[in-house]
């Protein structure tokens, strides 16, 4: 059995692909929320786990938050796959958060994972995330 560690919470960052201002003042933000590449924390989200976990998140909540805080700022409208990654289109309705996206202050999505299960992986110094519940996707500065 591989070495396993449990984390209370883990986050994975991926930069936005693009954003577009809408006539109603909201901003649509597009981008991967995770894939099988090594992230800034040296971790990989296992694609078989992330597919199930992201599908559950999207069907259950699809909540978009700001900097992993409890403040809801939008909703994921669509989720598709792209290779080993998962792409979200999110509608950001909070005026301050929308402005921070447009001004380049928020530059990517970060997935918040509660009870993350991480195993050793030669490709990822921080390990491979193989379990846990995705509780939110946040707009973040890094």
JSON list of C-alpha atoms in Angstrom, two decimals:
[
{"chain": "A", "resi": 1, "resn": "UNK", "atom": "CA", "xyz": [0.00, 0.00, 0.00]},
{"chain": "A", "resi": 2, "resn": "UNK", "atom": "CA", "xyz": [1.41, 3.46, -0.89]},
{"chain": "A", "resi": 3, "resn": "UNK", "atom": "CA", "xyz": [2.28, 5.97, 1.83]},
{"chain": "A", "resi": 4, "resn": "UNK", "atom": "CA", "xyz": [-0.83, 8.02, 2.51]},
{"chain": "A", "resi": 5, "resn": "UNK", "atom": "CA", "xyz": [-1.22, 11.31, 4.31]},
{"chain": "A", "resi": 6, "resn": "UNK", "atom": "CA", "xyz": [-4.39, 13.18, 5.15]},
{"chain": "A", "resi": 7, "resn": "UNK", "atom": "CA", "xyz": [-4.63, 16.96, 4.89]},
{"chain": "A", "resi": 8, "resn": "UNK", "atom": "CA", "xyz": [-7.41, 19.01, 6.46]},
{"chain": "A", "resi": 9, "resn": "UNK", "atom": "CA", "xyz": [-7.48, 21.12, 3.31]},
{"chain": "A", "resi": 10, "resn": "UNK", "atom": "CA", "xyz": [-5.55, 21.33, 0.04]},
{"chain": "A", "resi": 11, "resn": "UNK", "atom": "CA", "xyz": [-5.71, 23.87, -2.77]},
{"chain": "A", "resi": 12, "resn": "UNK", "atom": "CA", "xyz": [-4.77, 23.56, -6.45]},
{"chain": "A", "resi": 13, "resn": "UNK", "atom": "CA", "xyz": [-4.11, 26.69, -8.60]},
{"chain": "A", "resi": 14, "resn": "UNK", "atom": "CA", "xyz": [-4.58, 26.99, -12.39]},
{"chain": "A", "resi": 15, "resn": "UNK", "atom": "CA", "xyz": [-4.47, 30.35, -14.31]},
{"chain": "A", "resi": 16, "resn": "UNK", "atom": "CA", "xyz": [-7.59, 31.64, -16.13]},
{"chain": "A", "resi": 17, "resn": "UNK", "atom": "CA", "xyz": [-7.76, 31.16, -19.90]},
{"chain": "A", "resi": 18, "resn": "UNK", "atom": "CA", "xyz": [-9.90, 34.28, -20.44]},
{"chain": "A", "resi": 19, "resn": "UNK", "atom": "CA", "xyz": [-12.62, 36.50, -19.02]},
{"chain": "A", "resi": 20, "resn": "UNK", "atom": "CA", "xyz": [-15.37, 38.54, -20.66]},
{"chain": "A", "resi": 21, "resn": "UNK", "atom": "CA", "xyz": [-17.47, 41.42, -19.30]},
{"chain": "A", "resi": 22, "resn": "UNK", "atom": "CA", "xyz": [-21.22, 40.89, -19.83]},
{"chain": "A", "resi": 23, "resn": "UNK", "atom": "CA", "xyz": [-23.86, 43.57, -20.46]},
{"chain": "A", "resi": 24, "resn": "UNK", "atom": "CA", "xyz": [-25.40, 42.94, -17.03]},
{"chain": "A", "resi": 25, "resn": "UNK", "atom": "CA", "xyz": [-22.08, 43.84, -15.33]},
{"chain": "A", "resi": 26, "resn": "UNK", "atom": "CA", "xyz": [-21.10, 40.28, -14.51]},
{"chain": "A", "resi": 27, "resn": "UNK", "atom": "CA", "xyz": [-17.92, 38.65, -15.79]},
{"chain": "A", "resi": 28, "resn": "UNK", "atom": "CA", "xyz": [-17.66, 35.22, -17.39]},
{"chain": "A", "resi": 29, "resn": "UNK", "atom": "CA", "xyz": [-14.40, 33.52, -16.46]},
{"chain": "A", "resi": 30, "resn": "UNK", "atom": "CA", "xyz": [-13.07, 30.48, -18.35]},
{"chain": "A", "resi": 31, "resn": "UNK", "atom": "CA", "xyz": [-10.28, 28.15, -17.42]},
{"chain": "A", "resi": 32, "resn": "UNK", "atom": "CA", "xyz": [-9.07, 24.83, -16.17]},
{"chain": "A", "resi": 33, "resn": "UNK", "atom": "CA", "xyz": [-9.71, 24.19, -12.52]},
{"chain": "A", "resi": 34, "resn": "UNK", "atom": "CA", "xyz": [-7.35, 21.21, -12.41]},
{"chain": "A", "resi": 35, "resn": "UNK", "atom": "CA", "xyz": [-5.45, 18.75, -14.58]},
{"chain": "A", "resi": 36, "resn": "UNK", "atom": "CA", "xyz": [-2.76, 16.09, -14.23]},
{"chain": "A", "resi": 37, "resn": "UNK", "atom": "CA", "xyz": [0.19, 18.52, -14.21]},
{"chain": "A", "resi": 38, "resn": "UNK", "atom": "CA", "xyz": [2.23, 19.41, -11.13]},
{"chain": "A", "resi": 39, "resn": "UNK", "atom": "CA", "xyz": [0.85, 22.54, -9.42]},
{"chain": "A", "resi": 40, "resn": "UNK", "atom": "CA", "xyz": [2.63, 25.29, -7.45]},
{"chain": "A", "resi": 41, "resn": "UNK", "atom": "CA", "xyz": [2.55, 23.12, -4.29]},
{"chain": "A", "resi": 42, "resn": "UNK", "atom": "CA", "xyz": [4.28, 20.28, -6.14]},
{"chain": "A", "resi": 43, "resn": "UNK", "atom": "CA", "xyz": [1.10, 18.19, -6.20]},
{"chain": "A", "resi": 44, "resn": "UNK", "atom": "CA", "xyz": [-0.88, 16.41, -8.89]},
{"chain": "A", "resi": 45, "resn": "UNK", "atom": "CA", "xyz": [-4.65, 15.91, -8.78]},
{"chain": "A", "resi": 46, "resn": "UNK", "atom": "CA", "xyz": [-5.25, 12.34, -9.89]},
{"chain": "A", "resi": 47, "resn": "UNK", "atom": "CA", "xyz": [-7.58, 12.57, -12.94]},
{"chain": "A", "resi": 48, "resn": "UNK", "atom": "CA", "xyz": [-9.74, 9.59, -11.96]},
{"chain": "A", "resi": 49, "resn": "UNK", "atom": "CA", "xyz": [-10.37, 11.12, -8.53]},
{"chain": "A", "resi": 50, "resn": "UNK", "atom": "CA", "xyz": [-10.80, 14.70, -9.78]},
{"chain": "A", "resi": 51, "resn": "UNK", "atom": "CA", "xyz": [-13.37, 13.66, -12.41]},
{"chain": "A", "resi": 52, "resn": "UNK", "atom": "CA", "xyz": [-15.66, 12.16, -9.79]},
{"chain": "A", "resi": 53, "resn": "UNK", "atom": "CA", "xyz": [-14.98, 14.89, -7.21]},
{"chain": "A", "resi": 54, "resn": "UNK", "atom": "CA", "xyz": [-15.53, 17.78, -9.66]},
{"chain": "A", "resi": 55, "resn": "UNK", "atom": "CA", "xyz": [-18.69, 16.18, -11.07]},
{"chain": "A", "resi": 56, "resn": "UNK", "atom": "CA", "xyz": [-20.05, 15.89, -7.51]},
{"chain": "A", "resi": 57, "resn": "UNK", "atom": "CA", "xyz": [-19.10, 19.54, -6.76]},
{"chain": "A", "resi": 58, "resn": "UNK", "atom": "CA", "xyz": [-20.69, 20.79, -9.99]},
{"chain": "A", "resi": 59, "resn": "UNK", "atom": "CA", "xyz": [-23.94, 18.88, -9.44]},
{"chain": "A", "resi": 60, "resn": "UNK", "atom": "CA", "xyz": [-24.12, 19.68, -5.72]},
{"chain": "A", "resi": 61, "resn": "UNK", "atom": "CA", "xyz": [-23.03, 23.30, -5.53]},
{"chain": "A", "resi": 62, "resn": "UNK", "atom": "CA", "xyz": [-20.98, 24.73, -8.43]},
{"chain": "A", "resi": 63, "resn": "UNK", "atom": "CA", "xyz": [-20.06, 27.50, -5.99]},
{"chain": "A", "resi": 64, "resn": "UNK", "atom": "CA", "xyz": [-17.45, 30.08, -6.90]},
{"chain": "A", "resi": 65, "resn": "UNK", "atom": "CA", "xyz": [-15.81, 31.84, -3.97]},
{"chain": "A", "resi": 66, "resn": "UNK", "atom": "CA", "xyz": [-13.20, 34.52, -3.47]},
{"chain": "A", "resi": 67, "resn": "UNK", "atom": "CA", "xyz": [-9.75, 33.61, -2.07]},
{"chain": "A", "resi": 68, "resn": "UNK", "atom": "CA", "xyz": [-11.08, 30.45, -0.32]},
{"chain": "A", "resi": 69, "resn": "UNK", "atom": "CA", "xyz": [-13.29, 32.55, 1.95]},
{"chain": "A", "resi": 70, "resn": "UNK", "atom": "CA", "xyz": [-16.91, 31.68, 2.73]},
{"chain": "A", "resi": 71, "resn": "UNK", "atom": "CA", "xyz": [-18.09, 34.55, 0.49]},
{"chain": "A", "resi": 72, "resn": "UNK", "atom": "CA", "xyz": [-19.92, 33.34, -2.64]},
{"chain": "A", "resi": 73, "resn": "UNK", "atom": "CA", "xyz": [-19.20, 35.53, -5.69]},
{"chain": "A", "resi": 74, "resn": "UNK", "atom": "CA", "xyz": [-20.59, 33.46, -8.55]},
{"chain": "A", "resi": 75, "resn": "UNK", "atom": "CA", "xyz": [-21.64, 30.13, -9.97]},
{"chain": "A", "resi": 76, "resn": "UNK", "atom": "CA", "xyz": [-20.12, 27.66, -12.40]},
{"chain": "A", "resi": 77, "resn": "UNK", "atom": "CA", "xyz": [-22.35, 27.53, -15.46]},
{"chain": "A", "resi": 78, "resn": "UNK", "atom": "CA", "xyz": [-20.59, 24.77, -17.45]},
{"chain": "A", "resi": 79, "resn": "UNK", "atom": "CA", "xyz": [-17.89, 22.19, -16.91]},
{"chain": "A", "resi": 80, "resn": "UNK", "atom": "CA", "xyz": [-16.14, 20.27, -19.69]},
{"chain": "A", "resi": 81, "resn": "UNK", "atom": "CA", "xyz": [-13.07, 18.08, -20.03]},
{"chain": "A", "resi": 82, "resn": "UNK", "atom": "CA", "xyz": [-9.87, 18.96, -21.87]},
{"chain": "A", "resi": 83, "resn": "UNK", "atom": "CA", "xyz": [-7.36, 16.12, -21.94]},
{"chain": "A", "resi": 84, "resn": "UNK", "atom": "CA", "xyz": [-6.63, 15.34, -18.29]},
{"chain": "A", "resi": 85, "resn": "UNK", "atom": "CA", "xyz": [-8.13, 18.67, -17.21]},
{"chain": "A", "resi": 86, "resn": "UNK", "atom": "CA", "xyz": [-11.50, 20.08, -16.33]},
{"chain": "A", "resi": 87, "resn": "UNK", "atom": "CA", "xyz": [-12.57, 23.48, -17.68]},
{"chain": "A", "resi": 88, "resn": "UNK", "atom": "CA", "xyz": [-15.16, 25.66, -15.97]},
{"chain": "A", "resi": 89, "resn": "UNK", "atom": "CA", "xyz": [-17.11, 28.63, -17.25]},
{"chain": "A", "resi": 90, "resn": "UNK", "atom": "CA", "xyz": [-18.13, 30.67, -14.22]},
{"chain": "A", "resi": 91, "resn": "UNK", "atom": "CA", "xyz": [-20.39, 33.70, -13.95]},
{"chain": "A", "resi": 92, "resn": "UNK", "atom": "CA", "xyz": [-19.02, 36.16, -11.39]},
{"chain": "A", "resi": 93, "resn": "UNK", "atom": "CA", "xyz": [-21.81, 38.48, -10.19]},
{"chain": "A", "resi": 94, "resn": "UNK", "atom": "CA", "xyz": [-20.08, 40.14, -7.25]},
{"chain": "A", "resi": 95, "resn": "UNK", "atom": "CA", "xyz": [-18.98, 43.58, -8.52]},
{"chain": "A", "resi": 96, "resn": "UNK", "atom": "CA", "xyz": [-15.73, 43.72, -6.49]},
{"chain": "A", "resi": 97, "resn": "UNK", "atom": "CA", "xyz": [-14.67, 40.20, -7.49]},
{"chain": "A", "resi": 98, "resn": "UNK", "atom": "CA", "xyz": [-15.55, 40.89, -11.15]},
{"chain": "A", "resi": 99, "resn": "UNK", "atom": "CA", "xyz": [-13.41, 44.04, -11.10]},
{"chain": "A", "resi": 100, "resn": "UNK", "atom": "CA", "xyz": [-10.50, 42.12, -9.55]},
{"chain": "A", "resi": 101, "resn": "UNK", "atom": "CA", "xyz": [-10.71, 39.58, -12.39]},
{"chain": "A", "resi": 102, "resn": "UNK", "atom": "CA", "xyz": [-10.75, 42.32, -15.04]},
{"chain": "A", "resi": 103, "resn": "UNK", "atom": "CA", "xyz": [-7.86, 44.20, -13.42]},
{"chain": "A", "resi": 104, "resn": "UNK", "atom": "CA", "xyz": [-5.71, 41.06, -13.28]},
{"chain": "A", "resi": 105, "resn": "UNK", "atom": "CA", "xyz": [-5.69, 40.87, -9.49]},
{"chain": "A", "resi": 106, "resn": "UNK", "atom": "CA", "xyz": [-7.39, 37.47, -9.56]},
{"chain": "A", "resi": 107, "resn": "UNK", "atom": "CA", "xyz": [-5.47, 35.42, -12.09]},
{"chain": "A", "resi": 108, "resn": "UNK", "atom": "CA", "xyz": [-6.73, 31.87, -11.69]},
{"chain": "A", "resi": 109, "resn": "UNK", "atom": "CA", "xyz": [-8.97, 29.26, -10.18]},
{"chain": "A", "resi": 110, "resn": "UNK", "atom": "CA", "xyz": [-8.07, 27.27, -7.09]},
{"chain": "A", "resi": 111, "resn": "UNK", "atom": "CA", "xyz": [-9.91, 24.14, -6.02]},
{"chain": "A", "resi": 112, "resn": "UNK", "atom": "CA", "xyz": [-10.51, 23.75, -2.28]},
{"chain": "A", "resi": 113, "resn": "UNK", "atom": "CA", "xyz": [-10.35, 20.12, -1.14]},
{"chain": "A", "resi": 114, "resn": "UNK", "atom": "CA", "xyz": [-11.53, 19.06, 2.31]},
{"chain": "A", "resi": 115, "resn": "UNK", "atom": "CA", "xyz": [-9.98, 15.92, 3.80]},
{"chain": "A", "resi": 116, "resn": "UNK", "atom": "CA", "xyz": [-7.50, 15.53, 0.94]},
{"chain": "A", "resi": 117, "resn": "UNK", "atom": "CA", "xyz": [-5.83, 12.12, 0.72]},
{"chain": "A", "resi": 118, "resn": "UNK", "atom": "CA", "xyz": [-2.35, 12.36, -0.76]},
{"chain": "A", "resi": 119, "resn": "UNK", "atom": "CA", "xyz": [-0.01, 9.52, -1.76]},
{"chain": "A", "resi": 120, "resn": "UNK", "atom": "CA", "xyz": [3.68, 9.63, -2.64]},
{"chain": "A", "resi": 121, "resn": "UNK", "atom": "CA", "xyz": [4.38, 10.10, -6.34]},
{"chain": "A", "resi": 122, "resn": "UNK", "atom": "CA", "xyz": [7.77, 10.27, -8.06]},
{"chain": "A", "resi": 123, "resn": "UNK", "atom": "CA", "xyz": [6.39, 12.88, -10.51]},
{"chain": "A", "resi": 124, "resn": "UNK", "atom": "CA", "xyz": [5.08, 15.20, -7.77]},
{"chain": "A", "resi": 125, "resn": "UNK", "atom": "CA", "xyz": [7.22, 16.13, -4.74]},
{"chain": "A", "resi": 126, "resn": "UNK", "atom": "CA", "xyz": [4.07, 17.18, -2.84]},
{"chain": "A", "resi": 127, "resn": "UNK", "atom": "CA", "xyz": [2.29, 13.92, -3.71]},
{"chain": "A", "resi": 128, "resn": "UNK", "atom": "CA", "xyz": [-0.74, 12.87, -5.75]},
{"chain": "A", "resi": 129, "resn": "UNK", "atom": "CA", "xyz": [-4.19, 13.83, -4.48]},
{"chain": "A", "resi": 130, "resn": "UNK", "atom": "CA", "xyz": [-6.34, 10.69, -4.70]},
{"chain": "A", "resi": 131, "resn": "UNK", "atom": "CA", "xyz": [-9.24, 11.52, -2.40]},
{"chain": "A", "resi": 132, "resn": "UNK", "atom": "CA", "xyz": [-11.18, 14.16, -0.56]},
{"chain": "A", "resi": 133, "resn": "UNK", "atom": "CA", "xyz": [-14.20, 16.33, -1.25]},
{"chain": "A", "resi": 134, "resn": "UNK", "atom": "CA", "xyz": [-14.05, 19.41, -3.44]},
{"chain": "A", "resi": 135, "resn": "UNK", "atom": "CA", "xyz": [-15.97, 21.99, -1.42]},
{"chain": "A", "resi": 136, "resn": "UNK", "atom": "CA", "xyz": [-15.45, 25.06, -3.61]},
{"chain": "A", "resi": 137, "resn": "UNK", "atom": "CA", "xyz": [-13.63, 26.67, -6.48]},
{"chain": "A", "resi": 138, "resn": "UNK", "atom": "CA", "xyz": [-12.18, 30.09, -5.75]},
{"chain": "A", "resi": 139, "resn": "UNK", "atom": "CA", "xyz": [-10.99, 33.07, -7.76]},
{"chain": "A", "resi": 140, "resn": "UNK", "atom": "CA", "xyz": [-7.47, 33.69, -6.46]},
{"chain": "A", "resi": 141, "resn": "UNK", "atom": "CA", "xyz": [-4.45, 35.90, -7.01]},
{"chain": "A", "resi": 142, "resn": "UNK", "atom": "CA", "xyz": [-2.06, 32.92, -7.09]}
]
